[in-house]
Amino acid sequence: MTIDDGTSRYTSPPSEAPTIRVVAMPADTNPAGDIFGGWIMSQMDLAAGSRAAQRARGRCVTIAVESLTFHQPVVIGDEVSIYTRIIKTGRTSMVIHVETWRRERHARVSFKVTEGIFTFVAINSERRPRPLPDEGD
Ligand SMILES: CC(C)(COP(=O)(O)OP(=O)(O)OC[C@H]1O[C@@H](n2cnc3c(N)ncnc32)[C@H](O)[C@@H]1OP(=O)(O)O)[C@@H](O)C(=O)NCCC(=O)NCCS
């Protein structure tokens, strides 16, 4: 029997490889000593940007962050893994779901700490929106 105590959805990371993985360092903390939320957001933006550039096969920019939730804090030394999934594409835009997971340096279990929805637009050399190539191209 499975008991849903409300925490299980935070303890099974996605099965695919993370888009980026990094270790949270002392320089990334806020004045209280936890890892700064802005640092985590920038890592999420970097991961989503990498996924977007791969899909668009070229330069992309962040146009919107529709939602961002911090479920749990990240602390110094945590291994931080960021998973991305394109959930929608338009003519030039990509909506990307981003999840951040932390694993204590010496532990085996991971926890989901943040998630959000980022939108990227593929741009050309004049910085104007550029149609996405077909996935198979
Ligand atoms: C990205 C940018 C070139 C788009 O220019 P624009 O004239 O607004 O483009 P458009 O109105 O043609 O919209 C382009 C796409 O973005 C989508 N879009 C526009 N505003 C949006 C918003 N607020 N939220 C989500 N998507 C949006 C449109 O729906 C369209 O998608 P589609 O082609 O898939 O249908 C321009 O807004 C820009 O340069 N923004 C700054 C980007 C930036 O500096 N980011 C931070 C650093 S990476």
mmCIF file with all atom_site columns, N, CA and C in Angstrom, residues 66-111:
data_model
loop_
_atom_site.group_PDB
_atom_site.id
_atom_site.type_symbol
_atom_site.label_atom_id
_atom_site.label_alt_id
_atom_site.label_comp_id
_atom_site.label_asym_id
_atom_site.label_entity_id
_atom_site.label_seq_id
_atom_site.pdbx_PDB_ins_code
_atom_site.Cartn_x
_atom_site.Cartn_y
_atom_site.Cartn_z
_atom_site.occupancy
_atom_site.B_iso_or_equiv
_atom_site.pdbx_formal_charge
_atom_site.auth_seq_id
_atom_site.auth_comp_id
_atom_site.auth_asym_id
_atom_site.auth_atom_id
_atom_site.pdbx_PDB_model_num
ATOM 1   N N  . GLU A 1 66  ? 6.846  32.526 -15.579 1.00 0.00 ? 66  GLU A N  1
ATOM 2   C CA . GLU A 1 66  ? 5.423  32.563 -15.263 1.00 0.00 ? 66  GLU A CA 1
ATOM 3   C C  . GLU A 1 66  ? 5.164  32.204 -13.805 1.00 0.00 ? 66  GLU A C  1
ATOM 4   N N  . SER A 1 67  ? 5.950  31.268 -13.267 1.00 0.00 ? 67  SER A N  1
ATOM 5   C CA . SER A 1 67  ? 5.781  30.890 -11.862 1.00 0.00 ? 67  SER A CA 1
ATOM 6   C C  . SER A 1 67  ? 7.099  30.363 -11.336 1.00 0.00 ? 67  SER A C  1
ATOM 7   N N  . LEU A 1 68  ? 7.273  30.508 -10.035 1.00 0.00 ? 68  LEU A N  1
ATOM 8   C CA . LEU A 1 68  ? 8.485  29.985 -9.403  1.00 0.00 ? 68  LEU A CA 1
ATOM 9   C C  . LEU A 1 68  ? 8.144  29.726 -7.944  1.00 0.00 ? 68  LEU A C  1
ATOM 10  N N  . THR A 1 69  ? 8.320  28.461 -7.513  1.00 0.00 ? 69  THR A N  1
ATOM 11  C CA . THR A 1 69  ? 8.002  28.104 -6.127  1.00 0.00 ? 69  THR A CA 1
ATOM 12  C C  . THR A 1 69  ? 9.236  27.535 -5.454  1.00 0.00 ? 69  THR A C  1
ATOM 13  N N  . PHE A 1 70  ? 9.504  28.005 -4.236  1.00 0.00 ? 70  PHE A N  1
ATOM 14  C CA . PHE A 1 70  ? 10.590 27.465 -3.421  1.00 0.00 ? 70  PHE A CA 1
ATOM 15  C C  . PHE A 1 70  ? 9.946  26.547 -2.381  1.00 0.00 ? 70  PHE A C  1
ATOM 16  N N  . HIS A 1 71  ? 10.154 25.227 -2.499  1.00 0.00 ? 71  HIS A N  1
ATOM 17  C CA . HIS A 1 71  ? 9.556  24.284 -1.559  1.00 0.00 ? 71  HIS A CA 1
ATOM 18  C C  . HIS A 1 71  ? 10.408 24.121 -0.307  1.00 0.00 ? 71  HIS A C  1
ATOM 19  N N  . GLN A 1 72  ? 11.727 24.079 -0.503  1.00 0.00 ? 72  GLN A N  1
ATOM 20  C CA . GLN A 1 72  ? 12.652 23.825 0.609   1.00 0.00 ? 72  GLN A CA 1
ATOM 21  C C  . GLN A 1 72  ? 13.941 24.593 0.345   1.00 0.00 ? 72  GLN A C  1
ATOM 22  N N  . PRO A 1 73  ? 14.709 24.884 1.421   1.00 0.00 ? 73  PRO A N  1
ATOM 23  C CA . PRO A 1 73  ? 15.985 25.583 1.212   1.00 0.00 ? 73  PRO A CA 1
ATOM 24  C C  . PRO A 1 73  ? 17.079 24.662 0.669   1.00 0.00 ? 73  PRO A C  1
ATOM 25  N N  . VAL A 1 74  ? 18.098 25.290 0.106   1.00 0.00 ? 74  VAL A N  1
ATOM 26  C CA . VAL A 1 74  ? 19.320 24.600 -0.325  1.00 0.00 ? 74  VAL A CA 1
ATOM 27  C C  . VAL A 1 74  ? 20.424 25.089 0.606   1.00 0.00 ? 74  VAL A C  1
ATOM 28  N N  . VAL A 1 75  ? 21.327 24.183 1.008   1.00 0.00 ? 75  VAL A N  1
ATOM 29  C CA . VAL A 1 75  ? 22.407 24.592 1.914   1.00 0.00 ? 75  VAL A CA 1
ATOM 30  C C  . VAL A 1 75  ? 23.771 24.342 1.271   1.00 0.00 ? 75  VAL A C  1
ATOM 31  N N  . ILE A 1 76  ? 24.793 24.967 1.850   1.00 0.00 ? 76  ILE A N  1
ATOM 32  C CA . ILE A 1 76  ? 26.162 24.858 1.320   1.00 0.00 ? 76  ILE A CA 1
ATOM 33  C C  . ILE A 1 76  ? 26.566 23.381 1.191   1.00 0.00 ? 76  ILE A C  1
ATOM 34  N N  . GLY A 1 77  ? 27.158 23.051 0.075   1.00 0.00 ? 77  GLY A N  1
ATOM 35  C CA . GLY A 1 77  ? 27.651 21.691 -0.149  1.00 0.00 ? 77  GLY A CA 1
ATOM 36  C C  . GLY A 1 77  ? 26.662 20.790 -0.847  1.00 0.00 ? 77  GLY A C  1
ATOM 37  N N  . ASP A 1 78  ? 25.387 21.214 -0.932  1.00 0.00 ? 78  ASP A N  1
ATOM 38  C CA . ASP A 1 78  ? 24.408 20.386 -1.630  1.00 0.00 ? 78  ASP A CA 1
ATOM 39  C C  . ASP A 1 78  ? 24.785 20.229 -3.102  1.00 0.00 ? 78  ASP A C  1
ATOM 40  N N  . GLU A 1 79  ? 24.537 19.033 -3.635  1.00 0.00 ? 79  GLU A N  1
ATOM 41  C CA . GLU A 1 79  ? 24.608 18.846 -5.085  1.00 0.00 ? 79  GLU A CA 1
ATOM 42  C C  . GLU A 1 79  ? 23.246 19.258 -5.638  1.00 0.00 ? 79  GLU A C  1
ATOM 43  N N  . VAL A 1 80  ? 23.259 20.220 -6.534  1.00 0.00 ? 80  VAL A N  1
ATOM 44  C CA . VAL A 1 80  ? 22.021 20.793 -7.062  1.00 0.00 ? 80  VAL A CA 1
ATOM 45  C C  . VAL A 1 80  ? 21.861 20.343 -8.510  1.00 0.00 ? 80  VAL A C  1
ATOM 46  N N  . SER A 1 81  ? 20.751 19.652 -8.781  1.00 0.00 ? 81  SER A N  1
ATOM 47  C CA . SER A 1 81  ? 20.504 19.122 -10.127 1.00 0.00 ? 81  SER A CA 1
ATOM 48  C C  . SER A 1 81  ? 19.257 19.790 -10.690 1.00 0.00 ? 81  SER A C  1
ATOM 49  N N  . ILE A 1 82  ? 19.362 20.267 -11.917 1.00 0.00 ? 82  ILE A N  1
ATOM 50  C CA . ILE A 1 82  ? 18.233 20.983 -12.514 1.00 0.00 ? 82  ILE A CA 1
ATOM 51  C C  . ILE A 1 82  ? 17.765 20.234 -13.759 1.00 0.00 ? 82  ILE A C  1
ATOM 52  N N  . TYR A 1 83  ? 16.479 19.916 -13.724 1.00 0.00 ? 83  TYR A N  1
ATOM 53  C CA . TYR A 1 83  ? 15.836 19.148 -14.797 1.00 0.00 ? 83  TYR A CA 1
ATOM 54  C C  . TYR A 1 83  ? 14.917 20.070 -15.584 1.00 0.00 ? 83  TYR A C  1
ATOM 55  N N  . THR A 1 84  ? 14.923 19.929 -16.906 1.00 0.00 ? 84  THR A N  1
ATOM 56  C CA . THR A 1 84  ? 14.079 20.788 -17.741 1.00 0.00 ? 84  THR A CA 1
ATOM 57  C C  . THR A 1 84  ? 13.266 19.935 -18.704 1.00 0.00 ? 84  THR A C  1
ATOM 58  N N  . ARG A 1 85  ? 12.081 20.423 -18.996 1.00 0.00 ? 85  ARG A N  1
ATOM 59  C CA . ARG A 1 85  ? 11.194 19.706 -19.926 1.00 0.00 ? 85  ARG A CA 1
ATOM 60  C C  . ARG A 1 85  ? 10.419 20.752 -20.718 1.00 0.00 ? 85  ARG A C  1
ATOM 61  N N  . ILE A 1 86  ? 10.498 20.682 -22.047 1.00 0.00 ? 86  ILE A N  1
ATOM 62  C CA . ILE A 1 86  ? 9.715  21.609 -22.872 1.00 0.00 ? 86  ILE A CA 1
ATOM 63  C C  . ILE A 1 86  ? 8.274  21.126 -22.877 1.00 0.00 ? 86  ILE A C  1
ATOM 64  N N  . ILE A 1 87  ? 7.372  21.972 -22.369 1.00 0.00 ? 87  ILE A N  1
ATOM 65  C CA . ILE A 1 87  ? 5.977  21.523 -22.268 1.00 0.00 ? 87  ILE A CA 1
ATOM 66  C C  . ILE A 1 87  ? 5.112  22.117 -23.370 1.00 0.00 ? 87  ILE A C  1
ATOM 67  N N  . LYS A 1 88  ? 5.633  23.134 -24.083 1.00 0.00 ? 88  LYS A N  1
ATOM 68  C CA . LYS A 1 88  ? 4.837  23.727 -25.165 1.00 0.00 ? 88  LYS A CA 1
ATOM 69  C C  . LYS A 1 88  ? 5.774  24.502 -26.083 1.00 0.00 ? 88  LYS A C  1
ATOM 70  N N  . THR A 1 89  ? 5.503  24.419 -27.373 1.00 0.00 ? 89  THR A N  1
ATOM 71  C CA . THR A 1 89  ? 6.238  25.275 -28.309 1.00 0.00 ? 89  THR A CA 1
ATOM 72  C C  . THR A 1 89  ? 5.230  26.050 -29.142 1.00 0.00 ? 89  THR A C  1
ATOM 73  N N  . GLY A 1 90  ? 5.610  27.278 -29.507 1.00 0.00 ? 90  GLY A N  1
ATOM 74  C CA . GLY A 1 90  ? 4.812  28.087 -30.409 1.00 0.00 ? 90  GLY A CA 1
ATOM 75  C C  . GLY A 1 90  ? 5.592  28.289 -31.692 1.00 0.00 ? 90  GLY A C  1
ATOM 76  N N  . ARG A 1 91  ? 5.332  29.400 -32.377 1.00 0.00 ? 91  ARG A N  1
ATOM 77  C CA . ARG A 1 91  ? 6.076  29.671 -33.615 1.00 0.00 ? 91  ARG A CA 1
ATOM 78  C C  . ARG A 1 91  ? 7.541  29.973 -33.302 1.00 0.00 ? 91  ARG A C  1
ATOM 79  N N  . THR A 1 92  ? 7.749  30.822 -32.281 1.00 0.00 ? 92  THR A N  1
ATOM 80  C CA . THR A 1 92  ? 9.127  31.200 -31.924 1.00 0.00 ? 92  THR A CA 1
ATOM 81  C C  . THR A 1 92  ? 9.448  30.921 -30.457 1.00 0.00 ? 92  THR A C  1
ATOM 82  N N  . SER A 1 93  ? 8.442  30.539 -29.676 1.00 0.00 ? 93  SER A N  1
ATOM 83  C CA . SER A 1 93  ? 8.637  30.440 -28.220 1.00 0.00 ? 93  SER A CA 1
ATOM 84  C C  . SER A 1 93  ? 8.587  28.995 -27.725 1.00 0.00 ? 93  SER A C  1
ATOM 85  N N  . MET A 1 94  ? 9.178  28.809 -26.537 1.00 0.00 ? 94  MET A N  1
ATOM 86  C CA . MET A 1 94  ? 9.191  27.503 -25.865 1.00 0.00 ? 94  MET A CA 1
ATOM 87  C C  . MET A 1 94  ? 8.869  27.722 -24.401 1.00 0.00 ? 94  MET A C  1
ATOM 88  N N  . VAL A 1 95  ? 7.901  26.958 -23.897 1.00 0.00 ? 95  VAL A N  1
ATOM 89  C CA . VAL A 1 95  ? 7.554  27.027 -22.478 1.00 0.00 ? 95  VAL A CA 1
ATOM 90  C C  . VAL A 1 95  ? 8.230  25.825 -21.807 1.00 0.00 ? 95  VAL A C  1
ATOM 91  N N  . ILE A 1 96  ? 9.032  26.110 -20.778 1.00 0.00 ? 96  ILE A N  1
ATOM 92  C CA . ILE A 1 96  ? 9.891  25.065 -20.206 1.00 0.00 ? 96  ILE A CA 1
ATOM 93  C C  . ILE A 1 96  ? 9.625  24.915 -18.713 1.00 0.00 ? 96  ILE A C  1
ATOM 94  N N  . HIS A 1 97  ? 9.299  23.692 -18.314 1.00 0.00 ? 97  HIS A N  1
ATOM 95  C CA . HIS A 1 97  ? 9.131  23.396 -16.883 1.00 0.00 ? 97  HIS A CA 1
ATOM 96  C C  . HIS A 1 97  ? 10.509 23.063 -16.316 1.00 0.00 ? 97  HIS A C  1
ATOM 97  N N  . VAL A 1 98  ? 10.836 23.701 -15.198 1.00 0.00 ? 98  VAL A N  1
ATOM 98  C CA . VAL A 1 98  ? 12.158 23.539 -14.605 1.00 0.00 ? 98  VAL A CA 1
ATOM 99  C C  . VAL A 1 98  ? 12.005 23.086 -13.150 1.00 0.00 ? 98  VAL A C  1
ATOM 100 N N  . GLU A 1 99  ? 12.711 22.023 -12.776 1.00 0.00 ? 99  GLU A N  1
ATOM 101 C CA . GLU A 1 99  ? 12.703 21.531 -11.393 1.00 0.00 ? 99  GLU A CA 1
ATOM 102 C C  . GLU A 1 99  ? 14.128 21.515 -10.869 1.00 0.00 ? 99  GLU A C  1
ATOM 103 N N  . THR A 1 100 ? 14.287 21.921 -9.606  1.00 0.00 ? 100 THR A N  1
ATOM 104 C CA . THR A 1 100 ? 15.591 21.846 -8.953  1.00 0.00 ? 100 THR A CA 1
ATOM 105 C C  . THR A 1 100 ? 15.525 20.814 -7.827  1.00 0.00 ? 100 THR A C  1
ATOM 106 N N  . TRP A 1 101 ? 16.515 19.947 -7.794  1.00 0.00 ? 101 TRP A N  1
ATOM 107 C CA . TRP A 1 101 ? 16.603 18.923 -6.747  1.00 0.00 ? 101 TRP A CA 1
ATOM 108 C C  . TRP A 1 101 ? 17.916 19.088 -5.997  1.00 0.00 ? 101 TRP A C  1
ATOM 109 N N  . ARG A 1 102 ? 17.886 18.889 -4.666  1.00 0.00 ? 102 ARG A N  1
ATOM 110 C CA . ARG A 1 102 ? 19.111 18.935 -3.869  1.00 0.00 ? 102 ARG A CA 1
ATOM 111 C C  . ARG A 1 102 ? 19.402 17.550 -3.306  1.00 0.00 ? 102 ARG A C  1
ATOM 112 N N  . ARG A 1 103 ? 20.692 17.248 -3.228  1.00 0.00 ? 103 ARG A N  1
ATOM 113 C CA . ARG A 1 103 ? 21.139 16.034 -2.538  1.00 0.00 ? 103 ARG A CA 1
ATOM 114 C C  . ARG A 1 103 ? 22.245 16.454 -1.605  1.00 0.00 ? 103 ARG A C  1
ATOM 115 N N  . GLU A 1 104 ? 22.071 16.153 -0.306  1.00 0.00 ? 104 GLU A N  1
ATOM 116 C CA . GLU A 1 104 ? 23.150 16.463 0.630   1.00 0.00 ? 104 GLU A CA 1
ATOM 117 C C  . GLU A 1 104 ? 24.396 15.720 0.190   1.00 0.00 ? 104 GLU A C  1
ATOM 118 N N  . ARG A 1 105 ? 25.535 16.372 0.375   1.00 0.00 ? 105 ARG A N  1
ATOM 119 C CA . ARG A 1 105 ? 26.799 15.866 -0.170  1.00 0.00 ? 105 ARG A CA 1
ATOM 120 C C  . ARG A 1 105 ? 27.048 14.386 0.150   1.00 0.00 ? 105 ARG A C  1
ATOM 121 N N  . HIS A 1 106 ? 26.699 13.954 1.370   1.00 0.00 ? 106 HIS A N  1
ATOM 122 C CA . HIS A 1 106 ? 27.002 12.571 1.767   1.00 0.00 ? 106 HIS A CA 1
ATOM 123 C C  . HIS A 1 106 ? 25.764 11.683 1.809   1.00 0.00 ? 106 HIS A C  1
ATOM 124 N N  . ALA A 1 107 ? 24.657 12.148 1.246   1.00 0.00 ? 107 ALA A N  1
ATOM 125 C CA . ALA A 1 107 ? 23.409 11.380 1.327   1.00 0.00 ? 107 ALA A CA 1
ATOM 126 C C  . ALA A 1 107 ? 23.071 10.760 -0.025  1.00 0.00 ? 107 ALA A C  1
ATOM 127 N N  . ARG A 1 108 ? 22.110 9.853  -0.007  1.00 0.00 ? 108 ARG A N  1
ATOM 128 C CA . ARG A 1 108 ? 21.670 9.225  -1.254  1.00 0.00 ? 108 ARG A CA 1
ATOM 129 C C  . ARG A 1 108 ? 20.334 9.786  -1.707  1.00 0.00 ? 108 ARG A C  1
ATOM 130 N N  . VAL A 1 109 ? 19.517 10.232 -0.757  1.00 0.00 ? 109 VAL A N  1
ATOM 131 C CA . VAL A 1 109 ? 18.177 10.700 -1.105  1.00 0.00 ? 109 VAL A CA 1
ATOM 132 C C  . VAL A 1 109 ? 18.216 12.145 -1.616  1.00 0.00 ? 109 VAL A C  1
ATOM 133 N N  . SER A 1 110 ? 17.301 12.447 -2.548  1.00 0.00 ? 110 SER A N  1
ATOM 134 C CA . SER A 1 110 ? 17.207 13.804 -3.116  1.00 0.00 ? 110 SER A CA 1
ATOM 135 C C  . SER A 1 110 ? 15.841 14.392 -2.804  1.00 0.00 ? 110 SER A C  1
ATOM 136 N N  . PHE A 1 111 ? 15.779 15.711 -2.803  1.00 0.00 ? 111 PHE A N  1
ATOM 137 C CA . PHE A 1 111 ? 14.523 16.409 -2.544  1.00 0.00 ? 111 PHE A CA 1
ATOM 138 C C  . PHE A 1 111 ? 14.309 17.499 -3.582  1.00 0.00 ? 111 PHE A C  1
#
